[in-house]
Short mmCIF file of N, CA and C in Angstrom, two decimals:
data_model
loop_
_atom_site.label_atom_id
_atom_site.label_comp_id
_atom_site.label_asym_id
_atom_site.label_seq_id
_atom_site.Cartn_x
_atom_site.Cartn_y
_atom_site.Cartn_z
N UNK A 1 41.17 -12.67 -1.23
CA UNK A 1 40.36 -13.81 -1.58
C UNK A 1 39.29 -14.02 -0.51
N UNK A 2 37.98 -14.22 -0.95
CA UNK A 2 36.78 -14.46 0.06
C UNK A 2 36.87 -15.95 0.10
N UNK A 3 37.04 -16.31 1.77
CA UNK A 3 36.78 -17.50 2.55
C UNK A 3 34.77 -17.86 2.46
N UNK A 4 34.45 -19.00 2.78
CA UNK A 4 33.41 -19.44 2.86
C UNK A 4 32.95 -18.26 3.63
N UNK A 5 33.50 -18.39 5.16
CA UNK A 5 32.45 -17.38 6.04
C UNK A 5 32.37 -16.13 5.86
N UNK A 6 33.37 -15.76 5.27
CA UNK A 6 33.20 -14.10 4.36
C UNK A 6 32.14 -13.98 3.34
N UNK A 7 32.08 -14.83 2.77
CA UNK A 7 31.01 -15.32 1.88
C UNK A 7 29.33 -15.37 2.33
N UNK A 8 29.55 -16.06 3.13
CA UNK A 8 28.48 -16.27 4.25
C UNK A 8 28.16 -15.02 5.04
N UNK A 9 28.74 -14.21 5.45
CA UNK A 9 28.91 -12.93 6.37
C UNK A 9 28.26 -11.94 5.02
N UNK A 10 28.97 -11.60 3.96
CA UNK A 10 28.32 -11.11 3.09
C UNK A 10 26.73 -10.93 3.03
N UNK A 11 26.46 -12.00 2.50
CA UNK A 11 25.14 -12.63 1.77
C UNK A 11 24.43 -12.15 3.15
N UNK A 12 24.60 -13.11 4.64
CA UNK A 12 24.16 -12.37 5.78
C UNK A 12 23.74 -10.55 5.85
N UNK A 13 24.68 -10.31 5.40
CA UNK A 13 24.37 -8.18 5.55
C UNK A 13 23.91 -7.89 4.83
N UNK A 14 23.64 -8.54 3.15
CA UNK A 14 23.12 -7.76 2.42
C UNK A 14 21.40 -8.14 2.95
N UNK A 15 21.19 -9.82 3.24
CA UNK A 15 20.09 -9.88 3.08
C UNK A 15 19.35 -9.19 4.26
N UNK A 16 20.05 -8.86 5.56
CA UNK A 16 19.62 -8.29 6.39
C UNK A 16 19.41 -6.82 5.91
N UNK A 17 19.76 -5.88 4.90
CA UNK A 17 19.94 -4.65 4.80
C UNK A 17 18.87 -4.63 3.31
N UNK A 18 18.17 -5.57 2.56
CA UNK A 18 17.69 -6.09 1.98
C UNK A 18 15.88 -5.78 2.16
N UNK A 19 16.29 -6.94 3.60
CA UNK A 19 14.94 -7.53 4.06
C UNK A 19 14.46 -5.70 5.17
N UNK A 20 15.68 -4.81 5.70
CA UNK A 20 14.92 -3.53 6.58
C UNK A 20 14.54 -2.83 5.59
N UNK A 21 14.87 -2.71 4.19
CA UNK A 21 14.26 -1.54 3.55
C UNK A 21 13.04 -1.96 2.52
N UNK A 22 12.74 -3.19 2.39
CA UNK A 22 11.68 -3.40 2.09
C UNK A 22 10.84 -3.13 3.08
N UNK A 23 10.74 -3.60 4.16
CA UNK A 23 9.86 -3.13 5.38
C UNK A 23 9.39 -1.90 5.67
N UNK A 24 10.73 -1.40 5.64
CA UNK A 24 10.51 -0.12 6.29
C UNK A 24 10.68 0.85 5.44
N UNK A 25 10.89 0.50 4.23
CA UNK A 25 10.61 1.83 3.30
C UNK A 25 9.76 1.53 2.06
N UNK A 26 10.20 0.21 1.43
CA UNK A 26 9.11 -0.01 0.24
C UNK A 26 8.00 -0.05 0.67
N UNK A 27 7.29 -1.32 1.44
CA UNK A 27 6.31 -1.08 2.10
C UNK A 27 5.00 0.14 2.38
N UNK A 28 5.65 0.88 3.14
CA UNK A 28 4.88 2.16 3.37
C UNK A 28 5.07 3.20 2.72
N UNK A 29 6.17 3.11 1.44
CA UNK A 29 5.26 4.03 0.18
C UNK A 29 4.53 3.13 -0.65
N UNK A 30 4.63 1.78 -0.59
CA UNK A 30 3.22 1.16 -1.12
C UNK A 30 2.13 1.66 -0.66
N UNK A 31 1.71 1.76 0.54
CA UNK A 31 0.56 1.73 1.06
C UNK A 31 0.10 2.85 1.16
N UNK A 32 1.19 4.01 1.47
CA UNK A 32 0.98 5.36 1.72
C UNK A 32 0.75 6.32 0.06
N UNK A 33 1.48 5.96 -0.56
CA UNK A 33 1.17 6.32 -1.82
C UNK A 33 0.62 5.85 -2.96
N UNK A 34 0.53 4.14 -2.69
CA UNK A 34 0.06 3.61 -3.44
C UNK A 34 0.54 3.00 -4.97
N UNK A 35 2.23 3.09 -4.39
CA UNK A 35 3.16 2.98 -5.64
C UNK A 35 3.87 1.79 -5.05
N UNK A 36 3.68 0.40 -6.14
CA UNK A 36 4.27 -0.93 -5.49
C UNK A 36 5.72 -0.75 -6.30
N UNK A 37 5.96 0.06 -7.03
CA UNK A 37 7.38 -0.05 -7.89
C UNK A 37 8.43 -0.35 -6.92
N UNK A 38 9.00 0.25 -5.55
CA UNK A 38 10.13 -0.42 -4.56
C UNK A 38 9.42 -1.53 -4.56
N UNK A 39 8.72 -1.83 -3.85
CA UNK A 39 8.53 -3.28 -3.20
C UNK A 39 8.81 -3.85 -4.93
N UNK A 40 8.73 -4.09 -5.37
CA UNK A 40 9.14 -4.83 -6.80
C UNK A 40 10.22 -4.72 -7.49
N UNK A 41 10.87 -3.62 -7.20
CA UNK A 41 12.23 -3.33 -7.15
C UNK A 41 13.48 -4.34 -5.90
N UNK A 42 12.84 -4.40 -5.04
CA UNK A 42 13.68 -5.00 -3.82
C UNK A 42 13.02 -6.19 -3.39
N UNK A 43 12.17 -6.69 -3.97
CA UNK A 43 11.40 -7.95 -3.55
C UNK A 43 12.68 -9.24 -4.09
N UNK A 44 12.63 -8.98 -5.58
CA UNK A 44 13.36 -9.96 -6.33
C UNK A 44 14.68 -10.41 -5.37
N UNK A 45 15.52 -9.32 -5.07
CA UNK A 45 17.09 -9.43 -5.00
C UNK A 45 16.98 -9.83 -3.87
N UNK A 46 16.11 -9.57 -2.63
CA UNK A 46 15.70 -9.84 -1.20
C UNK A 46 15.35 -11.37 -1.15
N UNK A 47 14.34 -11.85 -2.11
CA UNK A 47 14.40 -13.33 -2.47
C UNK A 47 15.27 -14.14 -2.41
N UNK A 48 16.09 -13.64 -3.39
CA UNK A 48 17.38 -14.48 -4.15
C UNK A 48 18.01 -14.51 -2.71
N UNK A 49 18.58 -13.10 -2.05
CA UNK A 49 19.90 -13.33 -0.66
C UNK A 49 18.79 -13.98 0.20
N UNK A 50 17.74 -13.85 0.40
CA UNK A 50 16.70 -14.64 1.80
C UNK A 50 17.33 -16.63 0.83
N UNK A 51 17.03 -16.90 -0.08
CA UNK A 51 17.50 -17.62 -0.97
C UNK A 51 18.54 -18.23 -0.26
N UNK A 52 19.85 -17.45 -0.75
CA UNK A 52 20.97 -17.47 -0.45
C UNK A 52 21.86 -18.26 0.47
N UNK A 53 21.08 -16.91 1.65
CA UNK A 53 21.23 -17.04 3.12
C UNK A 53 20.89 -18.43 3.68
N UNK A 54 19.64 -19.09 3.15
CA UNK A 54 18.97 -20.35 3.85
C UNK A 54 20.14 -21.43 3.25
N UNK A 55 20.60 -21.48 2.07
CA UNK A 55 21.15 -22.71 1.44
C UNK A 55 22.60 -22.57 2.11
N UNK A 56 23.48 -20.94 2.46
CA UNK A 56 24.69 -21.54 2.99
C UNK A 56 24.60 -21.80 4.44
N UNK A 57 23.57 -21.16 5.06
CA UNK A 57 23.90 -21.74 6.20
C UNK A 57 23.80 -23.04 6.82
N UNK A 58 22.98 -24.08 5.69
CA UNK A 58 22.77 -25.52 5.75
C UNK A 58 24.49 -25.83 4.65
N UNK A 59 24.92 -25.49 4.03
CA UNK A 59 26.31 -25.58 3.59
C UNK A 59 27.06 -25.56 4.50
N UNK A 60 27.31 -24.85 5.48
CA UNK A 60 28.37 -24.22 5.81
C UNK A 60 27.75 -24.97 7.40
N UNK A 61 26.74 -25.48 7.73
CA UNK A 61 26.54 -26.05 9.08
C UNK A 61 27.82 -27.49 9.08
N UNK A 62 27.62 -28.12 8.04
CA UNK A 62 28.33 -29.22 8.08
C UNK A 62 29.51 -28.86 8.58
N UNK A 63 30.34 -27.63 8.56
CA UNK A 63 31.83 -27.21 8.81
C UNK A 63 31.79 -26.49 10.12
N UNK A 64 30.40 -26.49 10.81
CA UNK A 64 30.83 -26.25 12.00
C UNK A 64 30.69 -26.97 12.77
N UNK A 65 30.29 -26.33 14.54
CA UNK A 65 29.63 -27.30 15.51
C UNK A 65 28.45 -27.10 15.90
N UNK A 66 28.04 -26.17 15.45
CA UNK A 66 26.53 -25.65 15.50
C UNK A 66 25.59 -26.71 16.55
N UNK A 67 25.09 -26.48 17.16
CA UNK A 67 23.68 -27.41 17.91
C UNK A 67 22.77 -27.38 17.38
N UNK A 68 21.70 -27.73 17.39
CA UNK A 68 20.41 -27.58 16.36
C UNK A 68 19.75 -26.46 16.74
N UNK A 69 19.53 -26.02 18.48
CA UNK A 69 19.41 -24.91 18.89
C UNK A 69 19.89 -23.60 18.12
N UNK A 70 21.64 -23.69 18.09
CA UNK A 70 22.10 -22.47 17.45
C UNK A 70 21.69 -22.60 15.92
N UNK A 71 21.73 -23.98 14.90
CA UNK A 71 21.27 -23.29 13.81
C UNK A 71 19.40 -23.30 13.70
N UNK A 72 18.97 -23.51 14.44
CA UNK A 72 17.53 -23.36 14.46
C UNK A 72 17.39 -21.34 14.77
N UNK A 73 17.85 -21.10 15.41
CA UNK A 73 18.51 -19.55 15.41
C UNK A 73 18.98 -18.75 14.68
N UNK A 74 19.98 -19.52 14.10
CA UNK A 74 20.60 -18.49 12.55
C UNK A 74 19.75 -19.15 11.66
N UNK A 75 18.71 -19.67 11.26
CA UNK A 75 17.59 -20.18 10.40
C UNK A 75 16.61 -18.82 10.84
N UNK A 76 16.23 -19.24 11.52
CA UNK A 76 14.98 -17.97 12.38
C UNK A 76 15.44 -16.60 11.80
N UNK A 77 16.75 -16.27 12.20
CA UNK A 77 16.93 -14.81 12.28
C UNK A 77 16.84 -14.38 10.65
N UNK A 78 16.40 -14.80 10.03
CA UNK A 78 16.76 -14.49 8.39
C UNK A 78 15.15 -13.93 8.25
N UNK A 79 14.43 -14.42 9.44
CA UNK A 79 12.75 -13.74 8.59
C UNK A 79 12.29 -12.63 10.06
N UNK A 80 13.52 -12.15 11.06
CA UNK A 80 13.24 -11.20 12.01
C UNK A 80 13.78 -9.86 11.38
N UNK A 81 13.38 -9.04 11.45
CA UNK A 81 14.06 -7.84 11.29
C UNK A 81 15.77 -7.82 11.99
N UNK A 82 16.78 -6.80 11.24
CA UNK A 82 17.93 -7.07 12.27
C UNK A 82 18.45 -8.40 12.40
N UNK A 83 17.90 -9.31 12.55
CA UNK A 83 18.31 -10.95 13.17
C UNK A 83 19.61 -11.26 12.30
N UNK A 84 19.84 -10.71 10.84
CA UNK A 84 21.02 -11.26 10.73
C UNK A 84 22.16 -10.89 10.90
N UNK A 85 22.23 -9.56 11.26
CA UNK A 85 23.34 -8.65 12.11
C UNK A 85 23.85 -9.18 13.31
N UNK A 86 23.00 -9.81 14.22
CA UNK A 86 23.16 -10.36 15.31
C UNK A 86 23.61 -11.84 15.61
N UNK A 87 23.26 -12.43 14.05
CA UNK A 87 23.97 -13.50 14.10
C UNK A 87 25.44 -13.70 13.43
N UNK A 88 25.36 -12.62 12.90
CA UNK A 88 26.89 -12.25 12.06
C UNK A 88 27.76 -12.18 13.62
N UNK A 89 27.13 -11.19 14.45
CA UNK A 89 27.69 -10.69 15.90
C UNK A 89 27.95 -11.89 16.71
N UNK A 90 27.06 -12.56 16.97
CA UNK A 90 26.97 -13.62 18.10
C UNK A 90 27.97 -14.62 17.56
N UNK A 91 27.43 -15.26 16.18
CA UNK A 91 28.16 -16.57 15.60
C UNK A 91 29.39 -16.40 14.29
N UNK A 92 29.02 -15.59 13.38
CA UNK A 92 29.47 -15.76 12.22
C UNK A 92 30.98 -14.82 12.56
N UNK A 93 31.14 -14.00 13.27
CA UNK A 93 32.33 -13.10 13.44
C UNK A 93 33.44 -13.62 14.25
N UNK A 94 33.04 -14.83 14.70
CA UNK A 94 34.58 -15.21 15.61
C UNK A 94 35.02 -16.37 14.79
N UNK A 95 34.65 -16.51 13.49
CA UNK A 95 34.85 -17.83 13.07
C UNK A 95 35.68 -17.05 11.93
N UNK A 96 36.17 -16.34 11.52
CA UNK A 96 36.71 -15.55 10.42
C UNK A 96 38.73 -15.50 10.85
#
């Protein structure tokens, strides 16, 4: 059975694994070939978990102790490359 923060940890990896291959791969066969079909392929679902990601971690703040600092941080890291791996690492993994 998936707990909230499993839940949360989820949605976290996909959208992080989501948000690197639009970047770094749809992207520059857009530009390089001139074919937007990935980026339109991975835009939608990248939405929805970027989506996702923003609404549980304002869910799921209420159940922690978060500072405004730390969730001003796991807010941030959702539009850095990587950033949500690191917050899975730093915050979301000792709470499981």
């Amino acid at each position: 059975m998936l707990s909230f923060i499993n839940i949360f940890r989820l949605v976290a990896f996909l959208e992080g694994v989501s948000y690197i291959l639009l970047l770094f791969i749809a992207t520059p066969i857009k530009y390089i070939s001139g074919d937007p079909q990935y980026v339109k392929m991975l835009g939608m679902p990248h939405g929805l978990l970027f989506m996702g990601y923003v609404i549980l971690a304002f869910m799921y703040k209420k159940e922690t102790e978060w500072t405004k600092n730390q969730f001003l941080i796991i807010l941030l890291a959702s539009i850095i490359p990587f950033g949500t791996f690191y917050i899975d690492h730093k915050y979301l993994k000792r709470l499981t």
